[in-house]
Amino acid sequence: STLLLLAICGFANALVIRQPTHKTASLRAKMIQEGTFGDFLAAQQLARLTSTAAVGKQPYADNYDDVYRGEIALGTPPQNFTVLVDTGSTDLWVIDSSCKTEACKGNANSGYTKNDFDKGASSTFATTSKPFTIPGWCSGQTVEDVFHLAGLSQAKQGFGLANTVVDYFGMTPVDGVFGLAWPANRQLDVPSPLWSMLDQLDAPLFTIWLDRKATPQEATLGGLITYGALDTEHCAAQVEYVELSSLTYWQFPMTRFSIGSYVTNTKVQAISQTAAWIGAPTSAVAGIASATGAKFDQINYLYTVPCNGNYPDMILTIGGRAYNVPSTEYVIDLGLGGGKCALALYELGGGGFGPDWILGYTWLRTYCNVHDIGQRRIGFSHKLGVE
């Protein structure tokens, strides 16, 4: 069944598009309950260390947890794809039907069979002479065809057709990636669909709302991306904006972080990204672990705390305002057993490159995020109906 709805507001050149997202069950939770996650991590680490191919490296942010997916279509007649909607990358790419590897078809343990693009079945398909490589993900050819999103069509849209993908992708229940970051972050030499359709939208912005109700083990309709307007159905009207500090990711300064007795007033760079959990520097991870009494689980590579404990809010100061993330968001039950829950937290080891913090699904499930392209800013608002 389709997950895409269209709301046309005003005239033909003033569109508001609503793209529901579907949350998959957590791959990490599934493998932990099967007792296979430790072996899986070890195999991934070995592959990363021994690989020499550009597309064999580990993705920038590992996503073994919830994946929020949206649906698009390409070609004439339209071929449907379920894609990772990613604010941390810019390009659109899907799998070429010529790729027959398990990574392209879907790992048997993932429970997902991937859809691939059959260029011979589209009457509007056009190839180019431009190869592409997205480090850590895939490589292939840049092509053109009609792009479909919620009833809106964009002719001659460039995108990547991948004939080689990283092995890890075979475990991810998507057919490709639809990037929503800034053009400076793109790897393909063509505008992304988001930027191609901006002049058709009612306003040059999009709002992300993710539901807070689902557990990691549940697959459910998990949120909504509204292109061209604020999401007034799920998000409060008052939006607090902060100017972006880099037009690559959706990056902004964070001036303070605290949890319990741990406080840091160091100004850092953070990004809001549709990715797993919260990524933080080593010192902050240690401070959070100390404030919550968390212990590191060497087998499953995460921090654990008793599920029935009481834990302080994480408090992030952005644009002079304090934002609380309650323990109901960062303490999650992955089925570890023994009354143990996991902290939705991981350590960033960027070596001085990239942002200091990644505010992933834990953050996005707590606050609506308004991505204002026209004003080069990002805003946060409370969710309606959430205390």
mmCIF file of C-alpha atoms in Angstrom:
data_model
loop_
_atom_site.group_PDB
_atom_site.id
_atom_site.type_symbol
_atom_site.label_atom_id
_atom_site.label_comp_id
_atom_site.label_asym_id
_atom_site.label_seq_id
_atom_site.Cartn_x
_atom_site.Cartn_y
_atom_site.Cartn_z
ATOM 1 C CA SER A 1 0.000 0.000 0.000
ATOM 2 C CA THR A 2 1.235 3.462 -0.806
ATOM 3 C CA LEU A 3 2.494 5.665 1.997
ATOM 4 C CA LEU A 4 2.363 8.918 0.030
ATOM 5 C CA LEU A 5 -0.367 11.518 0.205
ATOM 6 C CA LEU A 6 -0.693 14.832 -1.649
ATOM 7 C CA ALA A 7 -2.214 18.063 -0.453
ATOM 8 C CA ILE A 8 -2.362 20.805 -3.084
ATOM 9 C CA CYS A 9 -2.798 24.242 -1.550
ATOM 10 C CA GLY A 10 -3.500 27.329 -3.659
ATOM 11 C CA PHE A 11 -2.264 27.569 -7.244
ATOM 12 C CA ALA A 12 -0.295 25.126 -9.379
ATOM 13 C CA ASN A 13 3.052 26.571 -8.304
ATOM 14 C CA ALA A 14 2.194 26.509 -4.595
ATOM 15 C CA LEU A 15 2.371 22.960 -3.410
ATOM 16 C CA VAL A 16 2.513 21.367 0.003
ATOM 17 C CA ILE A 17 3.615 17.728 -0.165
ATOM 18 C CA ARG A 18 3.208 15.308 2.729
ATOM 19 C CA GLN A 19 5.334 12.170 2.745
ATOM 20 C CA PRO A 20 4.563 9.720 5.558
ATOM 21 C CA THR A 21 7.493 7.695 6.840
ATOM 22 C CA HIS A 22 7.313 4.067 7.896
ATOM 23 C CA LYS A 23 9.483 2.954 10.825
ATOM 24 C CA THR A 24 11.070 -0.455 10.492
ATOM 25 C CA ALA A 25 11.825 -2.700 13.442
ATOM 26 C CA SER A 26 15.291 -2.285 14.936
ATOM 27 C CA LEU A 27 17.832 -4.584 13.301
ATOM 28 C CA ARG A 28 20.005 -4.297 16.406
ATOM 29 C CA ALA A 29 17.138 -5.413 18.676
ATOM 30 C CA LYS A 30 16.372 -8.354 16.385
ATOM 31 C CA MET A 31 19.982 -9.595 16.339
ATOM 32 C CA ILE A 32 20.484 -9.043 20.077
ATOM 33 C CA GLN A 33 17.498 -11.277 20.802
ATOM 34 C CA GLU A 34 18.903 -13.869 18.392
ATOM 35 C CA GLY A 35 22.338 -13.599 20.033
ATOM 36 C CA THR A 36 24.018 -12.704 16.723
ATOM 37 C CA PHE A 37 24.771 -8.985 17.051
ATOM 38 C CA GLY A 38 28.278 -9.406 18.472
ATOM 39 C CA ASP A 39 29.309 -11.702 15.620
ATOM 40 C CA PHE A 40 27.733 -9.319 13.106
ATOM 41 C CA LEU A 41 29.724 -6.358 14.456
ATOM 42 C CA ALA A 42 32.937 -8.369 14.384
ATOM 43 C CA ALA A 43 32.339 -9.317 10.760
ATOM 44 C CA GLN A 44 31.618 -5.700 9.835
ATOM 45 C CA GLN A 45 34.795 -4.551 11.578
ATOM 46 C CA LEU A 46 36.862 -7.149 9.724
ATOM 47 C CA ALA A 47 35.339 -6.157 6.398
ATOM 48 C CA ARG A 48 36.093 -2.507 7.088
ATOM 49 C CA LEU A 49 39.714 -3.217 7.961
ATOM 50 C CA THR A 50 40.396 -5.475 4.987
ATOM 51 C CA SER A 51 38.470 -3.630 2.278
ATOM 52 C CA THR A 52 40.342 -1.558 -0.300
ATOM 53 C CA ALA A 53 37.307 -0.534 -2.359
ATOM 54 C CA ALA A 54 35.887 2.966 -1.995
ATOM 55 C CA VAL A 55 32.404 1.549 -1.523
ATOM 56 C CA GLY A 56 33.545 -1.049 0.994
ATOM 57 C CA LYS A 57 34.079 1.372 3.857
ATOM 58 C CA GLN A 58 31.710 1.781 6.768
ATOM 59 C CA PRO A 59 28.944 4.355 6.246
ATOM 60 C CA TYR A 60 29.408 7.709 8.006
ATOM 61 C CA ALA A 61 26.830 6.823 10.652
ATOM 62 C CA ASP A 62 26.032 3.156 11.211
ATOM 63 C CA ASN A 63 22.305 2.531 11.347
ATOM 64 C CA TYR A 64 21.598 -0.806 13.029
ATOM 65 C CA ASP A 65 18.482 0.595 14.648
ATOM 66 C CA ASP A 66 15.216 2.165 13.531
ATOM 67 C CA VAL A 67 15.033 3.167 9.875
ATOM 68 C CA TYR A 68 12.425 5.698 8.802
ATOM 69 C CA ARG A 69 11.532 5.090 5.178
ATOM 70 C CA GLY A 70 9.549 7.000 2.566
ATOM 71 C CA GLU A 71 8.327 6.080 -0.881
ATOM 72 C CA ILE A 72 9.204 7.590 -4.250
ATOM 73 C CA ALA A 73 8.869 6.441 -7.853
ATOM 74 C CA LEU A 74 11.072 6.761 -10.938
ATOM 75 C CA GLY A 75 10.458 6.357 -14.654
ATOM 76 C CA THR A 76 7.540 5.958 -17.066
ATOM 77 C CA PRO A 77 5.516 4.025 -16.054
ATOM 78 C CA PRO A 78 6.547 4.701 -12.445
ATOM 79 C CA GLN A 79 8.674 2.096 -10.644
ATOM 80 C CA ASN A 80 8.209 2.294 -6.872
ATOM 81 C CA PHE A 81 11.050 2.439 -4.328
ATOM 82 C CA THR A 82 11.284 2.545 -0.554
ATOM 83 C CA VAL A 83 14.141 4.866 0.372
ATOM 84 C CA LEU A 84 15.984 6.074 3.435
ATOM 85 C CA VAL A 85 15.040 9.748 3.756
ATOM 86 C CA ASP A 86 18.382 11.183 4.855
ATOM 87 C CA THR A 87 19.074 14.736 6.017
ATOM 88 C CA GLY A 88 22.771 13.827 6.287
ATOM 89 C CA SER A 89 23.321 13.374 2.540
ATOM 90 C CA THR A 90 22.162 15.171 -0.588
ATOM 91 C CA ASP A 91 21.878 12.747 -3.481
ATOM 92 C CA LEU A 92 19.188 10.385 -4.717
ATOM 93 C CA TRP A 93 20.295 6.899 -5.693
ATOM 94 C CA VAL A 94 18.685 3.505 -6.164
ATOM 95 C CA ILE A 95 19.900 0.049 -7.193
ATOM 96 C CA ASP A 96 20.441 -0.918 -10.824
ATOM 97 C CA SER A 97 18.710 -4.160 -11.837
ATOM 98 C CA SER A 98 22.044 -5.283 -13.341
ATOM 99 C CA CYS A 99 23.487 -5.716 -9.820
ATOM 100 C CA LYS A 100 22.952 -9.306 -8.685
ATOM 101 C CA THR A 101 24.923 -9.347 -5.421
ATOM 102 C CA GLU A 102 23.320 -10.114 -2.060
ATOM 103 C CA ALA A 103 23.952 -6.506 -1.025
ATOM 104 C CA CYS A 104 21.835 -5.327 -3.967
ATOM 105 C CA LYS A 105 19.138 -7.987 -3.688
ATOM 106 C CA GLY A 106 18.901 -7.974 0.131
ATOM 107 C CA ASN A 107 20.564 -10.148 2.727
ATOM 108 C CA ALA A 108 18.451 -13.180 3.586
ATOM 109 C CA ASN A 109 18.712 -12.335 7.304
ATOM 110 C CA SER A 110 17.299 -8.847 6.780
ATOM 111 C CA GLY A 111 13.824 -10.102 5.886
ATOM 112 C CA TYR A 112 13.626 -7.516 3.078
ATOM 113 C CA THR A 113 13.804 -8.066 -0.688
ATOM 114 C CA LYS A 114 15.003 -4.952 -2.457
ATOM 115 C CA ASN A 115 13.420 -3.306 -5.487
ATOM 116 C CA ASP A 116 15.777 -2.308 -8.278
ATOM 117 C CA PHE A 117 15.412 0.035 -11.247
ATOM 118 C CA ASP A 118 14.850 -1.541 -14.659
ATOM 119 C CA LYS A 119 16.013 1.116 -17.100
ATOM 120 C CA GLY A 120 14.745 -0.888 -20.068
ATOM 121 C CA ALA A 121 11.196 -0.688 -18.728
ATOM 122 C CA SER A 122 11.078 3.145 -18.692
ATOM 123 C CA SER A 123 10.265 5.057 -21.872
ATOM 124 C CA THR A 124 11.700 8.298 -20.455
ATOM 125 C CA PHE A 125 15.050 6.926 -19.243
ATOM 126 C CA ALA A 126 18.242 8.663 -20.384
ATOM 127 C CA THR A 127 21.799 7.744 -19.507
ATOM 128 C CA THR A 128 24.806 10.035 -19.154
ATOM 129 C CA SER A 129 28.547 9.551 -19.441
ATOM 130 C CA LYS A 130 29.069 10.425 -15.783
ATOM 131 C CA PRO A 131 30.089 7.717 -13.308
ATOM 132 C CA PHE A 132 29.650 8.406 -9.578
ATOM 133 C CA THR A 133 30.941 7.136 -6.261
ATOM 134 C CA ILE A 134 29.455 7.867 -2.848
ATOM 135 C CA PRO A 135 32.174 6.816 -0.373
ATOM 136 C CA GLY A 136 30.892 4.299 2.128
ATOM 137 C CA TRP A 137 27.779 3.518 0.123
ATOM 138 C CA CYS A 138 27.854 2.797 -3.595
ATOM 139 C CA SER A 139 29.084 3.509 -7.110
ATOM 140 C CA GLY A 140 27.511 3.423 -10.544
ATOM 141 C CA GLN A 141 26.234 5.687 -13.297
ATOM 142 C CA THR A 142 24.449 9.041 -13.196
ATOM 143 C CA VAL A 143 21.197 8.862 -15.183
ATOM 144 C CA GLU A 144 18.009 10.844 -15.812
ATOM 145 C CA ASP A 145 14.334 9.983 -15.625
ATOM 146 C CA VAL A 146 11.032 11.255 -14.244
ATOM 147 C CA PHE A 147 10.968 11.561 -10.439
ATOM 148 C CA HIS A 148 7.629 11.108 -8.656
ATOM 149 C CA LEU A 149 6.879 12.225 -5.083
ATOM 150 C CA ALA A 150 3.317 12.285 -3.749
ATOM 151 C CA GLY A 151 1.805 13.011 -7.148
ATOM 152 C CA LEU A 152 4.366 15.667 -8.067
ATOM 153 C CA SER A 153 6.524 14.767 -11.085
ATOM 154 C CA GLN A 154 9.918 16.202 -12.027
ATOM 155 C CA ALA A 155 11.044 15.433 -15.588
ATOM 156 C CA LYS A 156 14.697 14.744 -16.457
ATOM 157 C CA GLN A 157 15.726 14.383 -12.825
ATOM 158 C CA GLY A 158 19.303 13.232 -12.362
ATOM 159 C CA PHE A 159 20.009 10.429 -9.891
ATOM 160 C CA GLY A 160 22.496 7.684 -9.205
ATOM 161 C CA LEU A 161 21.935 4.148 -10.518
ATOM 162 C CA ALA A 162 24.160 1.965 -8.333
ATOM 163 C CA ASN A 163 25.674 -1.249 -9.695
ATOM 164 C CA THR A 164 27.954 -1.736 -6.670
ATOM 165 C CA VAL A 165 26.899 -1.227 -3.038
ATOM 166 C CA VAL A 166 28.594 -1.792 0.306
ATOM 167 C CA ASP A 167 27.857 -5.212 1.850
ATOM 168 C CA TYR A 168 26.242 -3.572 4.872
ATOM 169 C CA PHE A 169 23.501 -2.159 2.627
ATOM 170 C CA GLY A 170 22.156 -5.663 2.136
ATOM 171 C CA MET A 171 20.994 -5.640 5.763
ATOM 172 C CA THR A 172 19.138 -2.313 5.454
ATOM 173 C CA PRO A 173 15.437 -2.505 4.488
ATOM 174 C CA VAL A 174 15.553 0.182 1.783
ATOM 175 C CA ASP A 175 16.156 0.324 -1.982
ATOM 176 C CA GLY A 176 18.236 3.499 -1.958
ATOM 177 C CA VAL A 177 18.683 6.909 -0.369
ATOM 178 C CA PHE A 178 16.825 10.203 -0.853
ATOM 179 C CA GLY A 179 19.092 12.967 0.479
ATOM 180 C CA LEU A 180 17.790 16.240 1.938
ATOM 181 C CA ALA A 181 21.081 17.972 2.831
ATOM 182 C CA TRP A 182 22.648 20.987 1.104
ATOM 183 C CA PRO A 183 24.120 20.982 -2.453
ATOM 184 C CA ALA A 184 27.679 21.420 -1.162
ATOM 185 C CA ASN A 185 27.372 17.934 0.316
ATOM 186 C CA ARG A 186 26.418 16.188 -2.910
ATOM 187 C CA GLN A 187 28.544 13.525 -4.589
ATOM 188 C CA LEU A 188 26.649 13.428 -7.900
ATOM 189 C CA ASP A 189 27.124 16.173 -10.469
ATOM 190 C CA VAL A 190 23.375 16.869 -10.714
ATOM 191 C CA PRO A 191 20.903 18.753 -8.518
ATOM 192 C CA SER A 192 19.011 16.583 -6.037
ATOM 193 C CA PRO A 193 15.214 16.239 -6.339
ATOM 194 C CA LEU A 194 14.640 18.449 -3.289
ATOM 195 C CA TRP A 195 16.423 21.359 -4.928
ATOM 196 C CA SER A 196 14.839 20.691 -8.318
ATOM 197 C CA MET A 197 11.317 20.980 -6.902
ATOM 198 C CA LEU A 198 11.855 23.960 -4.586
ATOM 199 C CA ASP A 199 10.266 26.505 -6.933
ATOM 200 C CA GLN A 200 7.087 24.408 -7.037
ATOM 201 C CA LEU A 201 6.618 24.443 -3.258
ATOM 202 C CA ASP A 202 4.560 26.922 -1.300
ATOM 203 C CA ALA A 203 7.643 27.783 0.791
ATOM 204 C CA PRO A 204 11.297 26.627 0.549
ATOM 205 C CA LEU A 205 11.281 24.468 3.681
ATOM 206 C CA PHE A 206 10.328 21.070 5.021
ATOM 207 C CA THR A 207 9.230 19.847 8.449
ATOM 208 C CA ILE A 208 10.028 16.467 9.995
ATOM 209 C CA TRP A 209 7.776 14.952 12.652
ATOM 210 C CA LEU A 210 8.532 11.474 14.019
ATOM 211 C CA ASP A 211 6.163 9.569 16.246
ATOM 212 C CA ARG A 212 7.252 8.687 19.812
ATOM 213 C CA LYS A 213 4.892 5.772 20.410
ATOM 214 C CA ALA A 214 6.593 2.827 18.723
ATOM 215 C CA THR A 215 9.052 0.568 20.515
ATOM 216 C CA PRO A 216 12.305 -0.463 18.770
ATOM 217 C CA GLN A 217 10.822 -3.885 17.988
ATOM 218 C CA GLU A 218 7.791 -2.436 16.199
ATOM 219 C CA ALA A 219 7.419 -1.621 12.518
ATOM 220 C CA THR A 220 4.786 1.071 12.095
ATOM 221 C CA LEU A 221 3.804 4.263 10.316
ATOM 222 C CA GLY A 222 6.320 6.412 12.124
ATOM 223 C CA GLY A 223 6.098 10.036 11.077
ATOM 224 C CA LEU A 224 5.548 12.644 8.393
ATOM 225 C CA ILE A 225 7.723 14.904 6.252
ATOM 226 C CA THR A 226 5.896 18.019 5.077
ATOM 227 C CA TYR A 227 7.513 19.776 2.116
ATOM 228 C CA GLY A 228 6.604 23.414 1.587
ATOM 229 C CA ALA A 229 4.967 24.207 4.941
ATOM 230 C CA LEU A 230 4.993 23.772 8.693
ATOM 231 C CA ASP A 231 3.294 20.647 10.010
ATOM 232 C CA THR A 232 0.480 22.295 11.942
ATOM 233 C CA GLU A 233 -1.240 18.971 12.633
ATOM 234 C CA HIS A 234 1.577 17.549 14.763
ATOM 235 C CA CYS A 235 3.807 20.520 15.670
ATOM 236 C CA ALA A 236 3.315 23.642 17.777
ATOM 237 C CA ALA A 237 3.113 26.945 15.902
ATOM 238 C CA GLN A 238 5.946 28.517 17.909
ATOM 239 C CA VAL A 239 9.226 27.560 16.258
ATOM 240 C CA GLU A 240 12.589 28.586 17.704
ATOM 241 C CA TYR A 241 15.119 29.066 14.917
ATOM 242 C CA VAL A 242 18.905 29.062 14.880
ATOM 243 C CA GLU A 243 21.083 30.123 11.956
ATOM 244 C CA LEU A 244 23.021 27.344 10.273
ATOM 245 C CA SER A 245 26.781 27.399 10.776
ATOM 246 C CA SER A 246 27.532 25.335 7.666
ATOM 247 C CA LEU A 247 25.577 24.812 4.459
ATOM 248 C CA THR A 248 26.567 21.181 4.078
ATOM 249 C CA TYR A 249 24.639 19.237 6.716
ATOM 250 C CA TRP A 250 21.880 20.831 8.794
ATOM 251 C CA GLN A 251 24.561 22.107 11.178
ATOM 252 C CA PHE A 252 24.308 24.615 14.011
ATOM 253 C CA PRO A 253 26.203 25.582 17.204
ATOM 254 C CA MET A 254 25.336 24.026 20.541
ATOM 255 C CA THR A 255 26.669 26.036 23.478
ATOM 256 C CA ARG A 256 25.920 23.834 26.484
ATOM 257 C CA PHE A 257 25.075 20.255 27.368
ATOM 258 C CA SER A 258 24.183 18.819 30.746
ATOM 259 C CA ILE A 259 22.779 15.681 32.299
ATOM 260 C CA GLY A 260 22.626 15.350 36.071
ATOM 261 C CA SER A 261 25.962 16.479 37.513
ATOM 262 C CA TYR A 262 27.749 16.419 34.150
ATOM 263 C CA VAL A 263 27.979 19.820 32.448
ATOM 264 C CA THR A 264 30.012 21.094 29.513
ATOM 265 C CA ASN A 265 29.906 24.705 28.337
ATOM 266 C CA THR A 266 32.171 24.166 25.332
ATOM 267 C CA LYS A 267 30.701 25.515 22.102
ATOM 268 C CA VAL A 268 30.429 22.652 19.621
ATOM 269 C CA GLN A 269 28.966 21.976 16.200
ATOM 270 C CA ALA A 270 25.922 19.706 15.995
ATOM 271 C CA ILE A 271 23.795 18.403 13.174
ATOM 272 C CA SER A 272 20.229 17.187 13.120
ATOM 273 C CA GLN A 273 20.126 14.011 11.059
ATOM 274 C CA THR A 274 17.668 11.240 10.328
ATOM 275 C CA ALA A 275 20.072 8.667 11.757
ATOM 276 C CA ALA A 276 20.235 6.404 14.755
ATOM 277 C CA TRP A 277 20.468 7.711 18.304
ATOM 278 C CA ILE A 278 22.731 10.529 19.562
ATOM 279 C CA GLY A 279 26.389 10.644 18.608
ATOM 280 C CA ALA A 280 28.646 12.535 21.008
ATOM 281 C CA PRO A 281 32.361 13.132 21.691
ATOM 282 C CA THR A 282 34.237 10.686 23.904
ATOM 283 C CA SER A 283 34.260 13.014 26.914
ATOM 284 C CA ALA A 284 30.514 13.619 26.709
ATOM 285 C CA VAL A 285 29.749 9.913 26.357
ATOM 286 C CA ALA A 286 31.806 9.254 29.482
ATOM 287 C CA GLY A 287 29.954 12.037 31.316
ATOM 288 C CA ILE A 288 26.546 10.688 30.294
ATOM 289 C CA ALA A 289 27.529 7.171 31.334
ATOM 290 C CA SER A 290 28.691 8.460 34.717
ATOM 291 C CA ALA A 291 25.527 10.545 35.281
ATOM 292 C CA THR A 292 23.270 7.558 34.525
ATOM 293 C CA GLY A 293 25.450 4.844 36.077
ATOM 294 C CA ALA A 294 25.620 3.088 32.690
ATOM 295 C CA LYS A 295 27.899 0.125 32.056
ATOM 296 C CA PHE A 296 29.428 -0.722 28.690
ATOM 297 C CA ASP A 297 28.278 -3.999 27.122
ATOM 298 C CA GLN A 298 31.299 -5.370 25.243
ATOM 299 C CA ILE A 299 29.255 -7.985 23.403
ATOM 300 C CA ASN A 300 26.547 -5.717 22.006
ATOM 301 C CA TYR A 301 28.706 -2.584 21.921
ATOM 302 C CA LEU A 302 26.409 -0.239 23.812
ATOM 303 C CA TYR A 303 25.840 1.262 27.266
ATOM 304 C CA THR A 304 23.223 -0.329 29.507
ATOM 305 C CA VAL A 305 21.249 0.783 32.561
ATOM 306 C CA PRO A 306 18.474 -0.858 34.611
ATOM 307 C CA CYS A 307 15.170 -0.396 32.779
ATOM 308 C CA ASN A 308 13.336 0.560 35.977
ATOM 309 C CA GLY A 309 15.735 3.340 37.003
ATOM 310 C CA ASN A 310 15.092 7.071 37.220
ATOM 311 C CA TYR A 311 17.373 9.140 35.012
ATOM 312 C CA PRO A 312 17.806 12.889 34.500
ATOM 313 C CA ASP A 313 16.953 14.703 31.294
ATOM 314 C CA MET A 314 19.609 15.510 28.758
ATOM 315 C CA ILE A 315 19.567 19.301 28.352
ATOM 316 C CA LEU A 316 20.925 20.819 25.126
ATOM 317 C CA THR A 317 21.307 24.591 24.769
ATOM 318 C CA ILE A 318 20.847 25.759 21.170
ATOM 319 C CA GLY A 319 20.336 29.370 20.147
ATOM 320 C CA GLY A 320 20.177 30.403 23.791
ATOM 321 C CA ARG A 321 17.297 28.044 24.571
ATOM 322 C CA ALA A 322 17.382 24.836 26.601
ATOM 323 C CA TYR A 323 15.872 21.700 25.096
ATOM 324 C CA ASN A 324 15.167 18.715 27.333
ATOM 325 C CA VAL A 325 15.409 15.146 26.063
ATOM 326 C CA PRO A 326 13.746 12.872 28.666
ATOM 327 C CA SER A 327 14.966 9.423 29.586
ATOM 328 C CA THR A 328 11.884 7.959 27.903
ATOM 329 C CA GLU A 329 13.651 8.808 24.635
ATOM 330 C CA TYR A 330 17.253 7.912 25.397
ATOM 331 C CA VAL A 331 16.681 4.776 27.541
ATOM 332 C CA ILE A 332 15.291 2.074 25.260
ATOM 333 C CA ASP A 333 14.394 -1.577 25.647
ATOM 334 C CA LEU A 334 16.153 -3.651 22.973
ATOM 335 C CA GLY A 335 15.312 -6.974 24.555
ATOM 336 C CA LEU A 336 18.691 -7.396 26.253
ATOM 337 C CA GLY A 337 17.111 -9.308 29.118
ATOM 338 C CA GLY A 338 18.025 -9.222 32.809
ATOM 339 C CA GLY A 339 16.148 -5.957 33.308
ATOM 340 C CA LYS A 340 18.711 -4.079 31.182
ATOM 341 C CA CYS A 341 17.961 -1.279 28.758
ATOM 342 C CA ALA A 342 20.268 0.552 26.362
ATOM 343 C CA LEU A 343 21.293 4.191 26.215
ATOM 344 C CA ALA A 344 20.500 5.581 22.740
ATOM 345 C CA LEU A 345 24.028 6.894 22.551
ATOM 346 C CA TYR A 346 27.225 6.225 20.627
ATOM 347 C CA GLU A 347 30.697 7.709 20.488
ATOM 348 C CA LEU A 348 31.788 9.841 17.544
ATOM 349 C CA GLY A 349 35.369 9.320 16.438
ATOM 350 C CA GLY A 350 35.636 11.892 13.689
ATOM 351 C CA GLY A 351 39.249 12.797 14.379
ATOM 352 C CA GLY A 352 38.519 16.512 14.028
ATOM 353 C CA PHE A 353 36.468 16.125 10.831
ATOM 354 C CA GLY A 354 32.724 16.605 10.631
ATOM 355 C CA PRO A 355 30.349 17.686 13.405
ATOM 356 C CA ASP A 356 31.018 17.168 17.111
ATOM 357 C CA TRP A 357 27.495 15.878 17.805
ATOM 358 C CA ILE A 358 24.906 14.058 15.693
ATOM 359 C CA LEU A 359 21.363 14.483 16.976
ATOM 360 C CA GLY A 360 19.565 11.522 15.463
ATOM 361 C CA TYR A 361 16.173 9.886 15.864
ATOM 362 C CA THR A 362 16.302 10.336 19.645
ATOM 363 C CA TRP A 363 16.280 14.107 19.062
ATOM 364 C CA LEU A 364 13.844 14.050 16.153
ATOM 365 C CA ARG A 365 11.305 12.027 18.121
ATOM 366 C CA THR A 366 11.412 14.653 20.875
ATOM 367 C CA TYR A 367 11.058 17.838 18.790
ATOM 368 C CA CYS A 368 9.681 18.759 15.389
ATOM 369 C CA ASN A 369 12.505 19.943 13.132
ATOM 370 C CA VAL A 370 11.802 22.700 10.588
ATOM 371 C CA HIS A 371 14.422 22.852 7.824
ATOM 372 C CA ASP A 372 14.181 26.370 6.384
ATOM 373 C CA ILE A 373 16.174 26.430 3.154
ATOM 374 C CA GLY A 374 15.137 29.955 2.184
ATOM 375 C CA GLN A 375 16.339 31.526 5.453
ATOM 376 C CA ARG A 376 19.302 29.142 5.907
ATOM 377 C CA ARG A 377 18.219 28.132 9.372
ATOM 378 C CA ILE A 378 16.731 25.238 11.315
ATOM 379 C CA GLY A 379 13.949 25.470 13.858
ATOM 380 C CA PHE A 380 12.604 23.307 16.650
ATOM 381 C CA SER A 381 9.110 23.164 18.091
ATOM 382 C CA HIS A 382 7.244 21.090 20.634
ATOM 383 C CA LYS A 383 4.968 18.337 19.458
ATOM 384 C CA LEU A 384 1.258 18.712 19.871
ATOM 385 C CA GLY A 385 -0.319 16.340 22.338
ATOM 386 C CA VAL A 386 3.015 15.540 24.040
ATOM 387 C CA GLU A 387 3.576 16.696 27.593
#
